[in-house]
Short mmCIF file of C-alpha atoms in Angstrom, two decimals:
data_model
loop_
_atom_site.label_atom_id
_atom_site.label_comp_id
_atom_site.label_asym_id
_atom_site.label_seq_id
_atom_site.Cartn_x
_atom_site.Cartn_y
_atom_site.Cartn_z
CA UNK A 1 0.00 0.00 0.00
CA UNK A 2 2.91 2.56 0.86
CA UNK A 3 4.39 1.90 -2.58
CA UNK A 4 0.63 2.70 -4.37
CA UNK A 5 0.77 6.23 -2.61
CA UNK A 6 4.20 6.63 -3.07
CA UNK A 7 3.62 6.43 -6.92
CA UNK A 8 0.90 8.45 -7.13
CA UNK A 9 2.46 11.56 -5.09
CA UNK A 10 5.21 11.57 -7.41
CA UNK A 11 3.03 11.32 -10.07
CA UNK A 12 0.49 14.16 -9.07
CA UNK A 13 4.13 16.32 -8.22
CA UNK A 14 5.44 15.35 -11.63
CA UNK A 15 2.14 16.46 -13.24
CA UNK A 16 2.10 19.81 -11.47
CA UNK A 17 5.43 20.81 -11.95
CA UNK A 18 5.29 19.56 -15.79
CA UNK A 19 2.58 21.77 -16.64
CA UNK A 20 4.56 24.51 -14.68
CA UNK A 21 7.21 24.14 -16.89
CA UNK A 22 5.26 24.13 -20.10
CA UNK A 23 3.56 27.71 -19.00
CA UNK A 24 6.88 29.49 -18.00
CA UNK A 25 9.59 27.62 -19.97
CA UNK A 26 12.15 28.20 -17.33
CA UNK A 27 14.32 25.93 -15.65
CA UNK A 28 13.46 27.32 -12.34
CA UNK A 29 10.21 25.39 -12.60
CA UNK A 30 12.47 22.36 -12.67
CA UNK A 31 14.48 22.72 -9.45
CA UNK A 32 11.04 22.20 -7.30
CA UNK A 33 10.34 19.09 -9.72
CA UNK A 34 13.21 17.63 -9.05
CA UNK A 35 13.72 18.27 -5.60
CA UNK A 36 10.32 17.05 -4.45
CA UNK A 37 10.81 14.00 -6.42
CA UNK A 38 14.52 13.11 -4.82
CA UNK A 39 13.12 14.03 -1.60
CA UNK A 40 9.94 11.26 -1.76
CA UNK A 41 12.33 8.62 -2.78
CA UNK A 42 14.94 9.60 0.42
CA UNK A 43 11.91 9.22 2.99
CA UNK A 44 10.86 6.23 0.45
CA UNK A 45 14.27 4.31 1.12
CA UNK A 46 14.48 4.81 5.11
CA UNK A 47 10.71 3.31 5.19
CA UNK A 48 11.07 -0.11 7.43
CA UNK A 49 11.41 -2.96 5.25
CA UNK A 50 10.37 -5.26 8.08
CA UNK A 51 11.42 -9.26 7.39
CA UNK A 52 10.64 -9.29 3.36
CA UNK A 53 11.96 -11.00 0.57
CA UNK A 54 11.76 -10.31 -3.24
CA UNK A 55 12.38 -13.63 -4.83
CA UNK A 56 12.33 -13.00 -8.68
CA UNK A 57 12.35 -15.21 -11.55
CA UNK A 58 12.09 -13.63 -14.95
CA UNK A 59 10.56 -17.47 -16.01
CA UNK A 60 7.97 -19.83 -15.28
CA UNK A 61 7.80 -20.02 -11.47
CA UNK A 62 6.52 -23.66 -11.26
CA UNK A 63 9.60 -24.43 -13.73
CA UNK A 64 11.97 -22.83 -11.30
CA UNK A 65 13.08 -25.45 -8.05
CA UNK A 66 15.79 -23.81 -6.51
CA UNK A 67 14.24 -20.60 -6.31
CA UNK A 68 10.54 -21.80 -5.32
CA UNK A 69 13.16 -23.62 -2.62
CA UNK A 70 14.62 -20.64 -1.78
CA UNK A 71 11.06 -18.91 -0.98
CA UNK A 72 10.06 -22.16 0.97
CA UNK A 73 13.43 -21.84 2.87
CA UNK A 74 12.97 -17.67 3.60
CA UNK A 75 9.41 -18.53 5.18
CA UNK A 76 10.46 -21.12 6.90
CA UNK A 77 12.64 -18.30 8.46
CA UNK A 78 9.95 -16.30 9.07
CA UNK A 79 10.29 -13.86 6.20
CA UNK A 80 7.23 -12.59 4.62
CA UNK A 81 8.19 -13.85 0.67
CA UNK A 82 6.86 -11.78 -2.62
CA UNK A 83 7.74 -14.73 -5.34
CA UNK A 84 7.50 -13.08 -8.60
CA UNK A 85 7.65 -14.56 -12.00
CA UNK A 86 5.56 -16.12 -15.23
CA UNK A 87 2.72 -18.52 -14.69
CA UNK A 88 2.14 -21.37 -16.55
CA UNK A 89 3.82 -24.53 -14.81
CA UNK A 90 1.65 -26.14 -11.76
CA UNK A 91 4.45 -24.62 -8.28
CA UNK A 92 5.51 -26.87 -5.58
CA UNK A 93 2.89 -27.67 -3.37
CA UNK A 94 5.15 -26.30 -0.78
CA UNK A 95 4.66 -22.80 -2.20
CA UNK A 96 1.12 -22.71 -2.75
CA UNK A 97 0.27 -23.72 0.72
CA UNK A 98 2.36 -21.94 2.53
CA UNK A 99 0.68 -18.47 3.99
CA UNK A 100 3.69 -16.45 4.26
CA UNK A 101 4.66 -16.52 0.38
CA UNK A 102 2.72 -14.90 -2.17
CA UNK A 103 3.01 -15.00 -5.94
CA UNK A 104 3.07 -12.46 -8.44
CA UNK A 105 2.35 -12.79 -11.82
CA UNK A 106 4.24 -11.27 -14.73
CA UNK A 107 2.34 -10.77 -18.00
CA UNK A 108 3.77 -12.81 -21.25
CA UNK A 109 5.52 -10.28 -23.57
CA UNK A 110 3.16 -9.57 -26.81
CA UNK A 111 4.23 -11.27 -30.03
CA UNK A 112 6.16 -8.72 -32.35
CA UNK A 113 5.71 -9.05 -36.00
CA UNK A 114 8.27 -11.66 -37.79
CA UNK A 115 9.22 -9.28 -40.31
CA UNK A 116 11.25 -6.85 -37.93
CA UNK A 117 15.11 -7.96 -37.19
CA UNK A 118 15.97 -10.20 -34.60
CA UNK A 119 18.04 -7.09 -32.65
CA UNK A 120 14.79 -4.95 -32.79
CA UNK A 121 12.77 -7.88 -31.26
CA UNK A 122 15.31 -8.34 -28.50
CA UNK A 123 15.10 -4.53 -28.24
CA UNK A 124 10.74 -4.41 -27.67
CA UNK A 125 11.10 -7.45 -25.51
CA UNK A 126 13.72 -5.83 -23.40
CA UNK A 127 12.02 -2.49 -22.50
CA UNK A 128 8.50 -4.19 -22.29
CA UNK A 129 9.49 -6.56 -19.76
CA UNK A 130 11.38 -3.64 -18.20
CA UNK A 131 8.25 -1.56 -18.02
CA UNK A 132 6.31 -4.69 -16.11
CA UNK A 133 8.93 -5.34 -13.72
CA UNK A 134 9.40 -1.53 -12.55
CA UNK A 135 5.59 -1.97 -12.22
CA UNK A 136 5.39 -4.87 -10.08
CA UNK A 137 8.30 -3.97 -8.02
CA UNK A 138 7.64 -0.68 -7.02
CA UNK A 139 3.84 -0.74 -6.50
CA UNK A 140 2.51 -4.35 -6.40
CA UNK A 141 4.73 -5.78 -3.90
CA UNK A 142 5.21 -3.95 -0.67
CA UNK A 143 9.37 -2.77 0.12
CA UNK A 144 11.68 -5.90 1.17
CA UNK A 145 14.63 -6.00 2.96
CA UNK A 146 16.21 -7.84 -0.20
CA UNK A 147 15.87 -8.77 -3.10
CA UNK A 148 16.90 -12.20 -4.75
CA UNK A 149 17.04 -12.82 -8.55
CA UNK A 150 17.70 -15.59 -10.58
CA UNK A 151 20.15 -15.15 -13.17
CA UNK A 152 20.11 -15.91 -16.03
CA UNK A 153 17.81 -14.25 -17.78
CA UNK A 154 19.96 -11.03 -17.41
CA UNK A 155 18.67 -8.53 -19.70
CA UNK A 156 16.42 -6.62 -18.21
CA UNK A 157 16.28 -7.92 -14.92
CA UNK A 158 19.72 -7.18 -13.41
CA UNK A 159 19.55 -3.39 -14.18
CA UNK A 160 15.73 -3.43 -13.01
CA UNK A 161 16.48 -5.30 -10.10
CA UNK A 162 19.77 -2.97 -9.14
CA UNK A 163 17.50 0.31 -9.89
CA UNK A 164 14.69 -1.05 -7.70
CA UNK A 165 16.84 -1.59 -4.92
CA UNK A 166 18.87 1.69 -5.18
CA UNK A 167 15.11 3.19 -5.05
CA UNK A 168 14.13 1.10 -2.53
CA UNK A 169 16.94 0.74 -0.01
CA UNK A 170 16.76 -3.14 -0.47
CA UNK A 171 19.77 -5.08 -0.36
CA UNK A 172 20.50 -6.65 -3.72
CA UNK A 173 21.02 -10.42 -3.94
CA UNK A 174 22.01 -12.67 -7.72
CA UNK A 175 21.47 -16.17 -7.36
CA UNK A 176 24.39 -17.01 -10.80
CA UNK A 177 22.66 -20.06 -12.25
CA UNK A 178 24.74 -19.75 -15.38
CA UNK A 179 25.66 -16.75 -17.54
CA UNK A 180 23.38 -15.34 -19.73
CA UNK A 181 25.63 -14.01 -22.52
CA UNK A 182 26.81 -17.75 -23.32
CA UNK A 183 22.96 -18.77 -23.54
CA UNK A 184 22.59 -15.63 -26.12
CA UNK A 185 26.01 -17.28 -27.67
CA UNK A 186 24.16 -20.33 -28.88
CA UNK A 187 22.52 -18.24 -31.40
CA UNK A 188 24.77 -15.85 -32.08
CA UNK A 189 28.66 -15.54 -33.58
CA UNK A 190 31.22 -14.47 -31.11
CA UNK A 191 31.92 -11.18 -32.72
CA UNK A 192 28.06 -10.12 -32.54
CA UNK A 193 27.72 -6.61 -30.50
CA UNK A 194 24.42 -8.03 -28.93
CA UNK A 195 26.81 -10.59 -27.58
CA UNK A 196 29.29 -8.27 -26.58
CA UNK A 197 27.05 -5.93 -25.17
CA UNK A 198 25.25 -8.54 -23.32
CA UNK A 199 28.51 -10.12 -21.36
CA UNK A 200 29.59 -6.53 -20.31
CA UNK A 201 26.11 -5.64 -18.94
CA UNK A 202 26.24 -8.70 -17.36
CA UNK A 203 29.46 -8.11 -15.46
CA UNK A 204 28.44 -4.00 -15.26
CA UNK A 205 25.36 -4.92 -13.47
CA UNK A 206 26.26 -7.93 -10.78
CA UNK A 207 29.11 -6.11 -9.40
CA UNK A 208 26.79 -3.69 -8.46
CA UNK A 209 24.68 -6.05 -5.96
CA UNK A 210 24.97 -6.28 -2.87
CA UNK A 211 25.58 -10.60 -2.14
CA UNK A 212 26.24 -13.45 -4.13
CA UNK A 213 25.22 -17.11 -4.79
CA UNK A 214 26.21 -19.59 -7.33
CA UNK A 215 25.91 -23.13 -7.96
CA UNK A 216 29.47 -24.69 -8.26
CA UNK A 217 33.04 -23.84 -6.95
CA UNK A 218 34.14 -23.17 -10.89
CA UNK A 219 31.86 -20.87 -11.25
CA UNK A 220 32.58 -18.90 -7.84
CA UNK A 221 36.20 -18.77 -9.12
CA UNK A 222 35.37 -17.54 -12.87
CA UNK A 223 32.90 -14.54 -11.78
CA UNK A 224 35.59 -13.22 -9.15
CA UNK A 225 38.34 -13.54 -11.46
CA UNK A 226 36.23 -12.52 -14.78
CA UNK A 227 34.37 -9.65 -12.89
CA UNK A 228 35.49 -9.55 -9.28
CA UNK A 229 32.36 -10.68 -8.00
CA UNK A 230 32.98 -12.45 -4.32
CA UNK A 231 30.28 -15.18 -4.68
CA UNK A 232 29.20 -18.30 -2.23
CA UNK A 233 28.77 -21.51 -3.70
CA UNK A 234 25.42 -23.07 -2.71
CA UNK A 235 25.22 -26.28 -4.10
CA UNK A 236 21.40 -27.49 -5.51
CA UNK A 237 20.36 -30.27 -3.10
CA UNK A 238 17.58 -32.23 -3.67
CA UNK A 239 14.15 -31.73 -0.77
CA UNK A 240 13.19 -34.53 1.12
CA UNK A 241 10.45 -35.39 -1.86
CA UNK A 242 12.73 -36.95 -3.85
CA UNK A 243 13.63 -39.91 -2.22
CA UNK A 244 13.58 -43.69 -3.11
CA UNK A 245 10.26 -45.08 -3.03
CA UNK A 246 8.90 -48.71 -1.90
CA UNK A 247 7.39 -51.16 -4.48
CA UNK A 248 3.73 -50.56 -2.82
CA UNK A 249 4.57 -46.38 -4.04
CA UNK A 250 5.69 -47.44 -7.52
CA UNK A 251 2.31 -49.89 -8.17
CA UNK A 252 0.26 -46.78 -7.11
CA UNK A 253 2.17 -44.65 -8.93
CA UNK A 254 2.03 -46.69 -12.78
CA UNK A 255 -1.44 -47.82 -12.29
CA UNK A 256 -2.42 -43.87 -12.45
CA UNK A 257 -0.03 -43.17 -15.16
CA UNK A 258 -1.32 -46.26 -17.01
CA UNK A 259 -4.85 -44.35 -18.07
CA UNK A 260 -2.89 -41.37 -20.05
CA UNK A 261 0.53 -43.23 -20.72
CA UNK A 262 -0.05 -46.98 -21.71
CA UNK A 263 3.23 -48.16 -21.69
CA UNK A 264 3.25 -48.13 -17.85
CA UNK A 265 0.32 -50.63 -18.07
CA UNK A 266 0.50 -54.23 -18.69
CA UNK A 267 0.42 -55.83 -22.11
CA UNK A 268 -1.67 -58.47 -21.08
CA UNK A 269 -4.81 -55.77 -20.40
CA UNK A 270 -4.78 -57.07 -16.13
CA UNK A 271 -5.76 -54.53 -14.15
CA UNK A 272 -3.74 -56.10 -11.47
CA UNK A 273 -0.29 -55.55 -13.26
CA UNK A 274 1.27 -52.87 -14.27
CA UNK A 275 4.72 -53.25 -16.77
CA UNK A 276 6.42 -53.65 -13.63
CA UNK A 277 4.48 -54.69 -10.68
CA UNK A 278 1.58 -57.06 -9.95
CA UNK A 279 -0.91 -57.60 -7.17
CA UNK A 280 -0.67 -61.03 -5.58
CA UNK A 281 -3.78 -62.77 -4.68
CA UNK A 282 -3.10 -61.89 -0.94
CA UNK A 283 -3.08 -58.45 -1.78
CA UNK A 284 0.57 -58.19 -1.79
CA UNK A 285 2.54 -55.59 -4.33
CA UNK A 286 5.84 -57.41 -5.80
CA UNK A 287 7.98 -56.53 -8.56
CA UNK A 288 7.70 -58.97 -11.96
CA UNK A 289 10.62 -61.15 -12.18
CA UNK A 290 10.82 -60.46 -15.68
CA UNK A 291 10.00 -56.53 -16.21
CA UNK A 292 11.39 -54.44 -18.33
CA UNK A 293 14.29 -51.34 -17.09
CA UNK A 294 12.68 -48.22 -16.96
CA UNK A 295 14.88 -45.76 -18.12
CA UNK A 296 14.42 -41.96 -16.87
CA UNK A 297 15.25 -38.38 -18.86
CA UNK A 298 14.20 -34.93 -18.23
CA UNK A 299 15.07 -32.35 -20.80
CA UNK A 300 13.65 -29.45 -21.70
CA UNK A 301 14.05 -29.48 -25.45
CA UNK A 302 15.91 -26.95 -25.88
CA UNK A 303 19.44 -26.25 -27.95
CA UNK A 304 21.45 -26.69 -25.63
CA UNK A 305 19.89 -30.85 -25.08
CA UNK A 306 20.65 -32.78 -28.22
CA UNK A 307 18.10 -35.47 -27.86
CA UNK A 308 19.21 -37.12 -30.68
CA UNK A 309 21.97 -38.47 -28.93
CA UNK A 310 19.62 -40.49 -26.28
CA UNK A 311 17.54 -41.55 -29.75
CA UNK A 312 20.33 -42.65 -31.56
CA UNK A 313 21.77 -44.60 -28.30
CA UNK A 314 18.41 -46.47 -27.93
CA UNK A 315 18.17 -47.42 -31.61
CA UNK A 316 21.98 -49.20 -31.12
CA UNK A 317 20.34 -50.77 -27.83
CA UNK A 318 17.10 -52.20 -30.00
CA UNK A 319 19.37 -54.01 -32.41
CA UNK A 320 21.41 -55.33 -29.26
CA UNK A 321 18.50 -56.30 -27.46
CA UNK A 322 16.70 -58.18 -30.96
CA UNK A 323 20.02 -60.24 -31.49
CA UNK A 324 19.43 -63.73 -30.37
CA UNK A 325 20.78 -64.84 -26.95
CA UNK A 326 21.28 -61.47 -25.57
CA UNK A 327 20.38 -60.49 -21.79
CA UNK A 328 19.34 -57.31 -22.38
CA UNK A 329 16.04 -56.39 -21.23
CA UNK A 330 12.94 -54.74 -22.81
CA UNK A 331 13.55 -50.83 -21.96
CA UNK A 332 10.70 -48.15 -21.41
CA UNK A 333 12.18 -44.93 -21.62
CA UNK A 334 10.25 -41.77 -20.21
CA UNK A 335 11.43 -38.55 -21.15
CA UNK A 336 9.96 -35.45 -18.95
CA UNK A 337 9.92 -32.06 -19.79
CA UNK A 338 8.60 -29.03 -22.02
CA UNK A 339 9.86 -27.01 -24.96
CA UNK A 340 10.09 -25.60 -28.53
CA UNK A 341 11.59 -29.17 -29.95
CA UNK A 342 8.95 -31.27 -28.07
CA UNK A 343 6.76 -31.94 -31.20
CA UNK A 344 9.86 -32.36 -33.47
CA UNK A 345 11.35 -35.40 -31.77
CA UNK A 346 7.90 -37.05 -31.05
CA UNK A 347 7.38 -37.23 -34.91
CA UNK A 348 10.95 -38.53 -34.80
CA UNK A 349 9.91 -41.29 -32.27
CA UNK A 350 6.84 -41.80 -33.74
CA UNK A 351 8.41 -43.24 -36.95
CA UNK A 352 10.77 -45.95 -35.00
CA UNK A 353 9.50 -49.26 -35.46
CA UNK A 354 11.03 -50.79 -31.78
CA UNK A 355 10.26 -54.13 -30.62
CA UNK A 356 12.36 -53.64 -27.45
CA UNK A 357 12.61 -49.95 -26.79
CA UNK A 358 9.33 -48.31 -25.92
CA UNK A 359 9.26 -44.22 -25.34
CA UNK A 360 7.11 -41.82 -23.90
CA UNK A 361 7.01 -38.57 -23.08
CA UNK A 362 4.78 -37.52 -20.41
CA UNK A 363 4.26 -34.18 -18.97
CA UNK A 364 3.99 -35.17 -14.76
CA UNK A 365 2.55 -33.49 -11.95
CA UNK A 366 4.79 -31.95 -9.63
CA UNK A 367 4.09 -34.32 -6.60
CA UNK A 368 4.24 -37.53 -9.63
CA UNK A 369 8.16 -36.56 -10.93
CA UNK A 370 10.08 -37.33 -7.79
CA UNK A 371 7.86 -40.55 -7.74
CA UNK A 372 9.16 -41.49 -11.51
CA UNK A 373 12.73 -40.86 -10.37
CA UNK A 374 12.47 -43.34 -7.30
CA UNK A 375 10.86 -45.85 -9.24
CA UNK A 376 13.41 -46.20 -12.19
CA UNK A 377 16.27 -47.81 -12.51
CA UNK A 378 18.29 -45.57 -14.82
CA UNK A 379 18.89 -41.55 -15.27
CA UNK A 380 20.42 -40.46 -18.29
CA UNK A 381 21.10 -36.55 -18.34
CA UNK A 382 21.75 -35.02 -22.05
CA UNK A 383 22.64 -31.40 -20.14
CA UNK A 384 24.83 -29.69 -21.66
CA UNK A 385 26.40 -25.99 -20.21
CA UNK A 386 26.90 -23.23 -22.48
CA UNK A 387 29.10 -21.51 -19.87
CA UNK A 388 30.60 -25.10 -19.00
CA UNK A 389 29.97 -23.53 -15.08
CA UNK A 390 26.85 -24.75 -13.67
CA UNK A 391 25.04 -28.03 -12.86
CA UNK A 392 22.01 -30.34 -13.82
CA UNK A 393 19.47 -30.06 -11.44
CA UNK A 394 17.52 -32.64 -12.72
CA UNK A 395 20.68 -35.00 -11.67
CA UNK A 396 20.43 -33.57 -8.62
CA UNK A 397 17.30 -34.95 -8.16
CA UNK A 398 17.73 -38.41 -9.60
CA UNK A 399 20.73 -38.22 -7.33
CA UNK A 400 18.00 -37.75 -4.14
CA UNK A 401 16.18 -40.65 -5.04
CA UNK A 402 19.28 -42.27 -5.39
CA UNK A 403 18.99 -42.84 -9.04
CA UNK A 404 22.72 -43.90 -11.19
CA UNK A 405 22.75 -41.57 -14.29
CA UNK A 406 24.48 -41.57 -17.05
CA UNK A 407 25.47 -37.91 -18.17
CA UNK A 408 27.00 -36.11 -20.80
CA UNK A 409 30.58 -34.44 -19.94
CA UNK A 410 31.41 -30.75 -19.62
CA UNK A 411 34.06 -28.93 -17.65
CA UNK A 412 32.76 -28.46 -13.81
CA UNK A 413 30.73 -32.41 -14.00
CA UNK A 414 33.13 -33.64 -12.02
CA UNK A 415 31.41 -31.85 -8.73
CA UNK A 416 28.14 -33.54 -8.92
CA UNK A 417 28.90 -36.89 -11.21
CA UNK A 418 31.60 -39.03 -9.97
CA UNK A 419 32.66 -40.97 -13.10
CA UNK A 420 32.34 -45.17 -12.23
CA UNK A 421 31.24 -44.27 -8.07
CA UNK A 422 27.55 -42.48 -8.53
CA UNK A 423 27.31 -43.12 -12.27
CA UNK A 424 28.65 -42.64 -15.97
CA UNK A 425 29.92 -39.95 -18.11
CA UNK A 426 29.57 -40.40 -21.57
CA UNK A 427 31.09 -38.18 -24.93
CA UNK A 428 28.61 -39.23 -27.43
CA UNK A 429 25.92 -41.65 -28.24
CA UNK A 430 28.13 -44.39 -28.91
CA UNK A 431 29.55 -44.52 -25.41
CA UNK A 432 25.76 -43.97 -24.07
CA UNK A 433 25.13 -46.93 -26.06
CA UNK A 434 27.65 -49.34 -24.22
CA UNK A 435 26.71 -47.55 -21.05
CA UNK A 436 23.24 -48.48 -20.92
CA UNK A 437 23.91 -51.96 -22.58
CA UNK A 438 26.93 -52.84 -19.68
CA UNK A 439 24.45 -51.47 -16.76
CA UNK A 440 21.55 -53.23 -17.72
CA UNK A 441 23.08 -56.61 -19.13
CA UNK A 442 21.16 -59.60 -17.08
CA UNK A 443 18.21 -57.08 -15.39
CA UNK A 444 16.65 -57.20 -13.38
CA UNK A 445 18.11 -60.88 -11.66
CA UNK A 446 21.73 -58.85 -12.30
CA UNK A 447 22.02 -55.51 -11.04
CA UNK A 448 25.44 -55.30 -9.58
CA UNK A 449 26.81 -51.83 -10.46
CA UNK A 450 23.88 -50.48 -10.46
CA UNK A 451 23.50 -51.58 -6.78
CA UNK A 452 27.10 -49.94 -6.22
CA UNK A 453 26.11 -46.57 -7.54
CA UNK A 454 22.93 -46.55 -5.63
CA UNK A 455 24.97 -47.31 -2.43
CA UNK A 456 27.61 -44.78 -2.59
CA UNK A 457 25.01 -42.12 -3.69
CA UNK A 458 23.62 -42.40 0.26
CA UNK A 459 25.74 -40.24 1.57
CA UNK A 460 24.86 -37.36 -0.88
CA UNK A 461 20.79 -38.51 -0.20
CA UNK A 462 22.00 -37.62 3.65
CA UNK A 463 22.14 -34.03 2.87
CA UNK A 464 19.06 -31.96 1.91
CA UNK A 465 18.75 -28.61 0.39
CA UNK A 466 16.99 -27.02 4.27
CA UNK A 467 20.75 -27.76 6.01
CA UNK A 468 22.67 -26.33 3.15
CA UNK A 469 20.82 -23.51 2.80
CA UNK A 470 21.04 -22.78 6.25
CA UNK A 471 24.59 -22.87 6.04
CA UNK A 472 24.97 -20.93 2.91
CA UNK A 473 22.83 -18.52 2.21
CA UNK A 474 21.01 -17.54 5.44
CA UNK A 475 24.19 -16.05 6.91
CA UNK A 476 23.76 -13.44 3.74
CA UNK A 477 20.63 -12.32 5.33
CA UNK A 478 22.46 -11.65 8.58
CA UNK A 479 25.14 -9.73 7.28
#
């Protein structure tokens, strides 16, 4: 409410003055303009803030974790929590009951014709989304004590979210997921000035806040010696949701995803199996002795995933599998997500004739994905970093179901994938090819290294995101 009349006095003192200067054209008019104006803002800033947080996402909020587990971490701290982002994706249940965090809603920028240039659509996008955050942050949301924003996207929101807070007296906090200028560099040449311009704003813009999180040690060494930005590495960890699950959870779990997504269902019609579980006559839930591997993959079909490489791995493991004698078993593969290449690779898949291999590609509730993850018996991550500095989270959270994956290598893997102790790094769909044929040879009666990566993944299941957030970033709001 304090920001709404805050507004509107400067905009009734703007108004006056304006007209003032129109009548006498003289730039004494000006000097009361600008001085009532500076003055509002000064008694503006040293308003109480009181225990509020800005968390701000220029994306999907529901397609956000860590920072929809940053606002659930803040309230549990007692901080009253303005979450502000896109709609669209279903949030964490954890978010939409909780009474201390409220959402905010940021319109979809309007579609701009095809025919102008690519720069001039960047451009409209830029100042419209500018014009809707300015608008939300100074009059929807009452004044925090800081504010937290995701980056990347950084164009507009790091120089919205730094002018806010100099307005504002809030405390300016970047959560460095990865660097937007290399996302911008997948479709653009080095030597392009968008690109150029982009990587200095970036730098310009987050040496101006005020505290700093990021998501690996390599990163927290390349922004301090890129841009001499003193950040603290908060690792993603993985909520107590995603967890293994019992054989009871997974029957439940594929006998509802059975009505949309058939290949979870039995092939012989009973509505007491399921392609991997059965009902005994006692009532008891057991796994089949001779189900098929369910294979897990979240992407979100974009760039910087080339599915191509999982489909061209699981056409090498369909001729393995049809050759006579082998031990390989049948293999559903579910691959989660949303995005612009969706549709092409489902015509793609539609076209395979597999007798072994079996794909779908379902769209999950919140509450059903960390269910998938803890009933499957394989991860495979096709993440690839355009900055070669941040990490998976969706390996995170096979990793908190304790899930082996097999993921594709870039520089900074290393400090979430141990190669041959929590799973398997692969270069290219040939290796993923042998991978998945050596872990699943014999399945389910031999599951050996499998069983070794799900053991020495317990000790990274031991520690949650609530303790390492405690440890990492609440001391920034103490500081």
């Amino acid at each position: 409410m304090a920001a709404v009349v805050v507004f509107f006095v400067c905009l009734a003192i703007f108004f006056v003055f304006t007209v003032s200067v129109v009548l006498s054209w003289g730039l004494l008019a000006v000097l009361p303009l600008l001085l009532s104006v500076v003055s509002v803002l000064l008694l503006y800033r040293r308003s109480p803030a009181g225990k509020r947080v800005c968390v701000l996402v220029l994306g999907d909020i529901g397609r956000s974790p860590r920072m929809q587990y940053h606002a659930i971490s803040l309230a549990k701290e007692g901080f009253q929590v303005d979450l502000v982002g896109f709609s669209g994706s279903k949030p964490h249940q954890g978010v939409l009951d909780n009474e201390r965090i409220s959402q905010h809603f940021l319109p979809e920028p309007p579609t701009f014709p095809k025919v102008l240039p690519r720069f001039l659509h960047y451009i409209l996008k830029a100042v419209f989304q500018s014009v809707q955050l300015l608008a939300v942050l100074l009059i929807q949301t009452d004044k925090p004590a800081y504010l937290l924003v995701q980056n990347p996207p950084a164009i507009p929101t790091l120089a919205i979210a730094w002018l806010v807070c100099l307005l504002r007296g809030t405390r300016f906090l970047i959560d460095w997921h990865n660097y937007g200028y290399t996302i911008l560099g997948l479709a653009l040449s080095a030597k392009h000035p968008l690109l150029k311009f982009s990587k200095w704003y970036e730098g310009f813009f987050g040496a101006l806040s005020n505290g700093n999180l990021c998501v690996t040690n390599a990163m927290r060494k390349d922004l301090l010696s890129m841009w001499g930005i003193k950040a603290v590495t908060m690792y993603d960890r993985p909520p107590l949701i995603f967890r293994s699950i019992g054989t009871e959870e997974q029957h439940e779990l594929f006998c509802r995803l059975r009505t949309e997504y058939p290949v979870f269902g039995s092939r012989s019609g009973d509505s007491g199996k399921t392609a991997f579980t059965e009902e005994t006559q006692d009532g008891t839930i057991r796994q089949l002795v001779d189900r098929p591997a369910l294979l897990v993959s979240s992407t979100s079909w974009t760039e910087d995933e080339d599915f191509s490489i999982l489909l061209n791995a699981l056409e090498v493991y369909e001729k393995s599998a049809s050759e006579e004698g082998c031990q390989l078993p049948d293999l559903i593969c579910a691959i989660t997500g949303k995005g612009p290449q969706k549709e092409y690779y489902q015509g793609l898949i539609s076209k395979k004739n597999f007798q072994h291999v079996q794909i779908c590609t379902p769209w999950l509730a919140a509450e059903d994905y960390p269910k998938l993850l803890g009933s499957a018996d394989l991860g495979v991550c096709l993440h690839y970093s355009s900055s070669g500095l941040d990490l998976p989270m969706k390996v995170v959270d096979m990793f908190g179901c304790g899930l082996p994956v097999c993921a594709i290598h870039f520089n900074c893997l290393h400090e979430l994938v141990k190669n041959e102790e929590n799973g398997l790094v692969f270069n290219n769909d040939q290796e993923l090819a042998n991978q998945i044929q050596d872990l699943l040879a014999g399945f389910p009666k031999t599951q050996d290294k499998l069983r070794t990566f799900r053991d020495n993944l317990q000790s990274f299941q031991s520690l949650r995101w609530d303790q390492c957030w405690k440890d990492n970033v609440l001391p920034l709001l103490k500081s």
